[in-house]
Amino acid sequence: MSNFLSFWGKAGGAGPGDEPDKHPLAYHSLDVAAVADALLTSHPRRLLGIAQLLDTPQHAARALISGLIALHDVGKFSAAFQAKSEFAWPGELLGDRGAYAGQSLRHDELGSEMRDFLRLRTLFGGALEDWAPSARAGLWHAIAGHHGQPRVSAPVAFPRGLTSVCRQALAAFLDEVEVLFGSVPKLPELSDSQLARLSWHVAGLTTVADWIGSNREWFPYQRPERDLEAYWGYARDRAAIALRQSGLLPAPISPDISVARLMPEITALSPLQRHVAAMALPDGPSLTIIEDVTGSGKTEAAILLAGRLMTGGFANGVFFALPTMATANAMYDRLSDIYARLYADASRPSLVLAHGKRMLNDAFTDTILEIARSVDGYEDGGGAVCRAWIADDRRKVFLAEVGIGTVDQALLGVLPTRHQALRLWGLADRVLVIDEAHAYDAYMSRELETLLEFHSALGGSAIVLSATLPAVQRRNLETAFARGLGAQLGPSSETGYPLLTQVSGDGRSSQRLATRPDRARSLQVRRIASFEAAVDHVAEKAGQGAAVAWIRNAVDDVLDAADTLRHRGIEPVVLHARFAMGDRLAIEQGVRETLGRDGTPTGRRGVVVVGSQILEQSLDYDVDAMVTDLAPVDLIVQRAGRLWRHPGRTVRPLAAPELCVLAPDPTVVETRDWYRQISPRAAAVYAHHGLVWRSAKDLFERGAIVTPDGVRDLVEAVYGIENYDDVPATLIRACLDADGKRGAARSVASANLLDVWVGYGGASNIWSRDTVTPTRLGDPVTVFRLGRVENSAIVPWYPDANPARAWALSEVSLSSHKATGVPALDAAGEWQIAAAKAGWPTWEQDMPLLVLEPDGEVWRGRVERLGVSQVVGYSPVHGLGMLQVD
């Protein structure tokens, strides 16, 4: 047999039965190539896109890309890599191992170094002969950098560890690979944009193929007893099994995408849903922006449109990107009974939830890509990290037919984070649905624009949903998507509402729509001038039997209001971000049951819920009366959407809904502290006091939120004015400061973001791990784990049969401005903490464990910041708060 079969590619030790302890490098290379070939064959839309970029027939594109991927691990031909395993070292060829043992070298970096030894110009019949050397290198970097990030090294005459014997083995391997994959017609030189887009596709494909091809259950180790032609047939058979068992074969799409099939419970379509069901679809990638009032059926319209795009051949699945974990959980619940109807009846499509706390969602059951034996027997920072990464449910979302997650998971695809190419590869074949698009700050909005540019450049379609999207933000999203298509958009003068806008290679089109009759209303708005008056109003309405919500702008303001109401004899439901996760989930479930669609009049009577912005967008609930602290107008409109939200509720204790806004008088602005009169904390949360003042002025002048006719005018009266001539002089400095911070946030985002047009390897110096480049800017927080002493041992605050889950359910976040850790305990206490943390993974060991002790109705503990200790109190009813100790 050829001497290249003596080089090992995997060395994880002996397997079951007579499976050997190592796997030849040449065989592993063909395993991965066979998976890539099978993926391209089973995903014709992906193959067509690559062939069109290469300007070659599909069979030629498949042969070229699969053949090049067969070379992905050529860096392992280096003696420096072979020396990583003592027992697998091919001593009969390479002699003494000692000269190479212990060297810290990555095989993907070596693969980049040795690209001049690969004959890329003449390989496969000279397919790439007419390409510039830099273009060939750009494609090669997408393959060599298959362990999560590009590894771009300058080509060298003597790559590290590539001895003459190694070079001879590599040359022989190249000869046989070329015979296997045959000659490919010469390809025309690509434009820079074609090459860039191709590199992202190939990088993602190679990553997925390498992961599957490295799985020992699907590709058990083999002895070097077959020539490559025989092994190639075997590898292709194994690849077919792997794709079927992994769930990566696309489920067949239902030919019947209709409301009757998808959502049979809907008996009467809204105007938006009727339009989406009948409108013409562009021939190619498209962006659809849907602006309509809260409760108008935007989500159902998005599902219907996504299904139509799928049946039209523009996607094979959907990814829903939500602003928070709570909204993602709610969407998961909504889609769990619907998603399978997008596919043929006999199919088993996957539905996956993806966010940092997905393991805490009891309804979530993962159905894709169970990880089996895949230990390589060496560690160079590549394979083991890759498998640990892809085994994480948050990443599986991009390989499922239908995925639901926080928008952060998608945004990581356009940041220099490990394995972002896999995220893009998964998203490119999905309709990307971005919900609550108005909910993102300047930093995240800039990220969203880049995500849409990438998505369209890679052939994807997107749907954006919002009730209160400012015109400038809509134009930014439109322009970004068009830029990815290489299209130019003219100015838009459409200001209607509700509005459906489409962007495609043909340009932009807009359609003004009617809204649902039961969503049209004139909601009276009244100012409440003081905290005490707000408390009186809540107490009065609750006394009349109304379900009441008070939405506050800061957690400590929530706690103050709840404490005051208790002194008035009212025990409110409290909901904010400073609860242990298990307690928060239980409270959210209680709110849904009491104030949701199935809540009973008796159960709702007199219920008061006081909460933070969680009540603004994360929960589907309905109240009879509402007080909200003053906030920017789009957020006020969102909050108002929970007031008399469910039209089927015909029996109410109040004659009509009224929105009361706790706000200072916008006609009396004497100092820069105008907004701080109500809450100094809120003034820090919403720092653009000019926009807040405009919101108050316009709301109270109008006296009502008129839906839908007045929504656009209301939003644009706040966001659509470019100068501050109308703003009181004492607030101008806050406006300019906020603008400066907003511009800085967009600049930081721009500096962090990848550029689709430079290609996968074009900016290799800025790559880092997920934890370094943030998807969100904001004040830092410290995540504590709450514990309590039970039988002389520290146990998780929130009980669960699974200890890891129990600790996760016991986590609570606190601003790092308040605390960054816990003070040291005595020796016995530190021993208890060490014992409690013994079962925590390495990456969780640094999380502070806050031990609570009972003190009446409140549990007490101590946190610290900068060496200063502070007493905190915790209650499953009130949450975590700082305590004043006499």
Coordinates of N, CA and C in Angstrom, one line a residue, residues 537-627:
H537 N -53.7 55.4 42.0 CA -54.4 54.9 40.8 C -54.5 53.4 40.7
V538 N -53.3 52.8 41.0 CA -53.2 51.3 40.9 C -54.1 50.7 42.0
A539 N -54.1 51.3 43.2 CA -54.9 50.8 44.3 C -56.4 50.9 44.0
E540 N -56.8 52.1 43.4 CA -58.2 52.3 43.1 C -58.7 51.3 42.0
K541 N -57.9 51.1 41.0 CA -58.4 50.2 39.9 C -58.4 48.8 40.4
A542 N -57.4 48.4 41.2 CA -57.5 47.0 41.7 C -58.7 46.8 42.6
G543 N -59.0 47.9 43.4 CA -60.2 47.8 44.3 C -61.5 47.7 43.5
Q544 N -61.5 48.1 42.3 CA -62.7 48.0 41.4 C -62.7 46.6 40.7
G545 N -61.7 45.8 41.0 CA -61.7 44.4 40.4 C -60.9 44.3 39.2
A546 N -60.2 45.4 38.8 CA -59.4 45.4 37.5 C -58.1 44.6 37.7
A547 N -57.6 44.0 36.7 CA -56.2 43.5 36.6 C -55.4 44.7 36.1
V548 N -54.3 45.0 36.9 CA -53.6 46.2 36.7 C -52.1 45.8 36.5
A549 N -51.4 46.5 35.6 CA -50.0 46.4 35.4 C -49.3 47.7 35.6
W550 N -48.2 47.8 36.3 CA -47.4 49.0 36.4 C -46.0 48.6 35.9
I551 N -45.6 49.2 34.7 CA -44.4 48.9 34.1 C -43.4 50.0 34.5
R552 N -42.3 49.7 35.1 CA -41.3 50.6 35.6 C -40.0 50.5 34.8
N553 N -39.2 51.5 34.8 CA -38.0 51.5 34.0 C -36.7 51.0 34.6
A554 N -36.7 50.7 35.9 CA -35.6 50.2 36.6 C -36.0 49.2 37.6
V555 N -35.2 48.2 37.9 CA -35.5 47.2 38.9 C -35.8 47.7 40.3
D556 N -34.9 48.6 40.7 CA -35.1 49.2 42.0 C -36.4 50.0 42.1
D557 N -36.8 50.6 41.0 CA -38.1 51.3 41.0 C -39.2 50.3 41.1
V558 N -39.1 49.2 40.5 CA -40.1 48.1 40.7 C -40.2 47.7 42.2
L559 N -39.1 47.5 42.8 CA -39.1 47.1 44.2 C -39.7 48.2 45.1
D560 N -39.4 49.5 44.8 CA -40.0 50.6 45.6 C -41.5 50.6 45.4
A561 N -42.0 50.4 44.2 CA -43.4 50.5 44.0 C -44.1 49.3 44.7
A562 N -43.5 48.1 44.6 CA -44.1 46.9 45.2 C -44.1 47.1 46.7
D563 N -43.1 47.6 47.3 CA -43.0 47.8 48.7 C -44.1 48.8 49.2
T564 N -44.3 49.9 48.4 CA -45.3 50.8 48.8 C -46.7 50.3 48.7
L565 N -47.0 49.5 47.6 CA -48.3 48.9 47.5 C -48.6 47.9 48.6
R566 N -47.5 47.2 49.1 CA -47.7 46.3 50.2 C -48.2 47.0 51.4
H567 N -47.6 48.2 51.6 CA -48.0 49.0 52.8 C -49.4 49.5 52.6
R568 N -50.0 49.4 51.4 CA -51.4 49.8 51.2 C -52.3 48.6 51.2
G569 N -51.7 47.4 51.6 CA -52.5 46.2 51.7 C -52.7 45.5 50.4
I570 N -51.9 45.8 49.4 CA -51.9 45.1 48.1 C -50.7 44.3 47.9
E571 N -50.8 43.0 47.7 CA -49.7 42.1 47.5 C -49.5 41.9 46.0
P572 N -48.6 42.7 45.3 CA -48.5 42.6 43.9 C -47.6 41.4 43.4
V573 N -47.9 41.0 42.2 CA -46.9 40.0 41.6 C -45.8 40.9 41.1
V574 N -44.6 40.5 41.4 CA -43.4 41.3 41.1 C -42.6 40.5 40.0
L575 N -42.1 41.2 39.0 CA -41.4 40.5 37.9 C -40.3 41.4 37.4
H576 N -39.1 41.0 37.5 CA -38.0 41.8 37.0 C -36.8 40.8 36.7
A577 N -35.7 41.3 36.3 CA -34.5 40.5 35.9 C -33.7 40.0 37.1
R578 N -34.0 40.4 38.3 CA -33.2 40.1 39.5 C -33.8 38.9 40.3
F579 N -34.4 38.0 39.6 CA -34.8 36.8 40.3 C -33.9 35.6 39.9
A580 N -33.8 34.6 40.7 CA -33.2 33.4 40.3 C -34.0 32.8 39.1
M581 N -33.3 32.3 38.2 CA -34.0 31.9 36.9 C -35.2 31.0 37.2
G582 N -35.1 30.1 38.1 CA -36.2 29.2 38.4 C -37.4 29.9 38.9
D583 N -37.2 30.9 39.8 CA -38.3 31.7 40.4 C -38.9 32.6 39.3
R584 N -38.0 33.1 38.4 CA -38.5 34.0 37.3 C -39.4 33.2 36.4
L585 N -39.0 32.0 36.0 CA -39.8 31.2 35.1 C -41.1 30.9 35.7
A586 N -41.1 30.6 37.0 CA -42.4 30.2 37.7 C -43.3 31.5 37.7
I587 N -42.8 32.6 38.0 CA -43.6 33.8 38.0 C -44.2 34.1 36.6
E588 N -43.3 34.0 35.6 CA -43.8 34.3 34.2 C -44.9 33.3 33.9
Q589 N -44.8 32.0 34.3 CA -45.8 31.1 34.0 C -47.1 31.4 34.7
G590 N -47.0 31.9 35.9 CA -48.1 32.3 36.7 C -48.8 33.5 36.1
V591 N -48.1 34.5 35.5 CA -48.7 35.6 34.8 C -49.4 35.2 33.6
R592 N -48.8 34.3 32.8 CA -49.5 33.7 31.6 C -50.8 33.0 32.0
E593 N -50.8 32.2 33.1 CA -52.0 31.5 33.4 C -53.1 32.4 33.9
T594 N -52.7 33.4 34.7 CA -53.7 34.3 35.3 C -54.2 35.4 34.4
L595 N -53.3 36.0 33.6 CA -53.6 37.1 32.8 C -53.5 36.8 31.3
G596 N -53.3 35.6 30.9 CA -53.2 35.2 29.5 C -54.6 34.9 29.0
R597 N -54.6 34.3 27.8 CA -55.9 34.1 27.1 C -56.8 33.2 27.8
D598 N -56.3 32.3 28.6 CA -57.2 31.4 29.3 C -57.4 31.8 30.8
G599 N -57.0 33.0 31.1 CA -57.2 33.4 32.5 C -58.7 33.7 32.8
T600 N -59.2 33.3 33.9 CA -60.6 33.5 34.3 C -60.9 34.8 34.9
P601 N -62.1 35.3 34.8 CA -62.4 36.6 35.5 C -62.2 36.5 37.0
T602 N -62.5 35.4 37.6 CA -62.3 35.3 39.0 C -60.8 35.3 39.3
G603 N -60.0 34.6 38.6 CA -58.5 34.6 38.8 C -57.9 35.9 38.6
R604 N -58.4 36.7 37.6 CA -57.8 38.0 37.3 C -58.2 39.1 38.2
R605 N -59.3 39.0 38.9 CA -59.9 40.1 39.7 C -58.9 40.7 40.7
G606 N -58.6 41.9 40.5 CA -57.8 42.7 41.5 C -56.3 42.3 41.4
V607 N -55.9 41.6 40.5 CA -54.5 41.2 40.4 C -53.6 42.4 39.9
V608 N -52.6 42.6 40.6 CA -51.6 43.7 40.3 C -50.3 43.1 40.0
V609 N -49.7 43.5 38.9 CA -48.4 43.0 38.5 C -47.5 44.3 38.3
V610 N -46.4 44.3 39.0 CA -45.4 45.4 38.9 C -44.1 44.8 38.4
G611 N -43.7 45.3 37.3 CA -42.5 44.7 36.6 C -41.7 45.7 35.8
S612 N -40.6 45.2 35.4 CA -39.7 46.0 34.5 C -40.0 45.8 33.1
Q613 N -39.1 46.0 32.2 CA -39.3 45.9 30.7 C -39.7 44.5 30.3
I614 N -39.5 43.5 31.2 CA -40.0 42.2 30.9 C -41.5 42.2 30.5
L615 N -42.2 43.1 31.1 CA -43.6 43.2 30.8 C -43.9 43.9 29.5
E616 N -42.9 44.5 28.9 CA -43.1 45.2 27.7 C -43.2 44.4 26.5
Q617 N -42.4 43.3 26.4 CA -42.4 42.5 25.2 C -42.3 41.0 25.3
S618 N -42.0 40.5 26.5 CA -41.7 39.1 26.6 C -42.9 38.2 26.9
L619 N -44.0 38.8 27.4 CA -45.1 37.9 27.8 C -46.4 38.3 27.1
D620 N -47.2 37.3 26.8 CA -48.5 37.5 26.2 C -49.5 37.5 27.4
Y621 N -49.9 38.7 27.8 CA -50.8 38.9 28.9 C -51.7 40.1 28.6
D622 N -52.8 40.2 29.4 CA -53.8 41.2 29.1 C -54.2 41.8 30.5
V623 N -54.2 43.1 30.6 CA -54.7 43.8 31.8 C -55.8 44.8 31.5
D624 N -56.6 45.1 32.5 CA -57.7 46.1 32.3 C -57.2 47.5 32.5
A625 N -56.2 47.7 33.3 CA -55.7 49.1 33.5 C -54.2 49.0 33.6
M626 N -53.5 50.1 33.2 CA -52.1 50.1 33.1 C -51.5 51.5 33.5
V627 N -50.4 51.5 34.3 CA -49.6 52.6 34.5 C -48.2 52.3 34.0

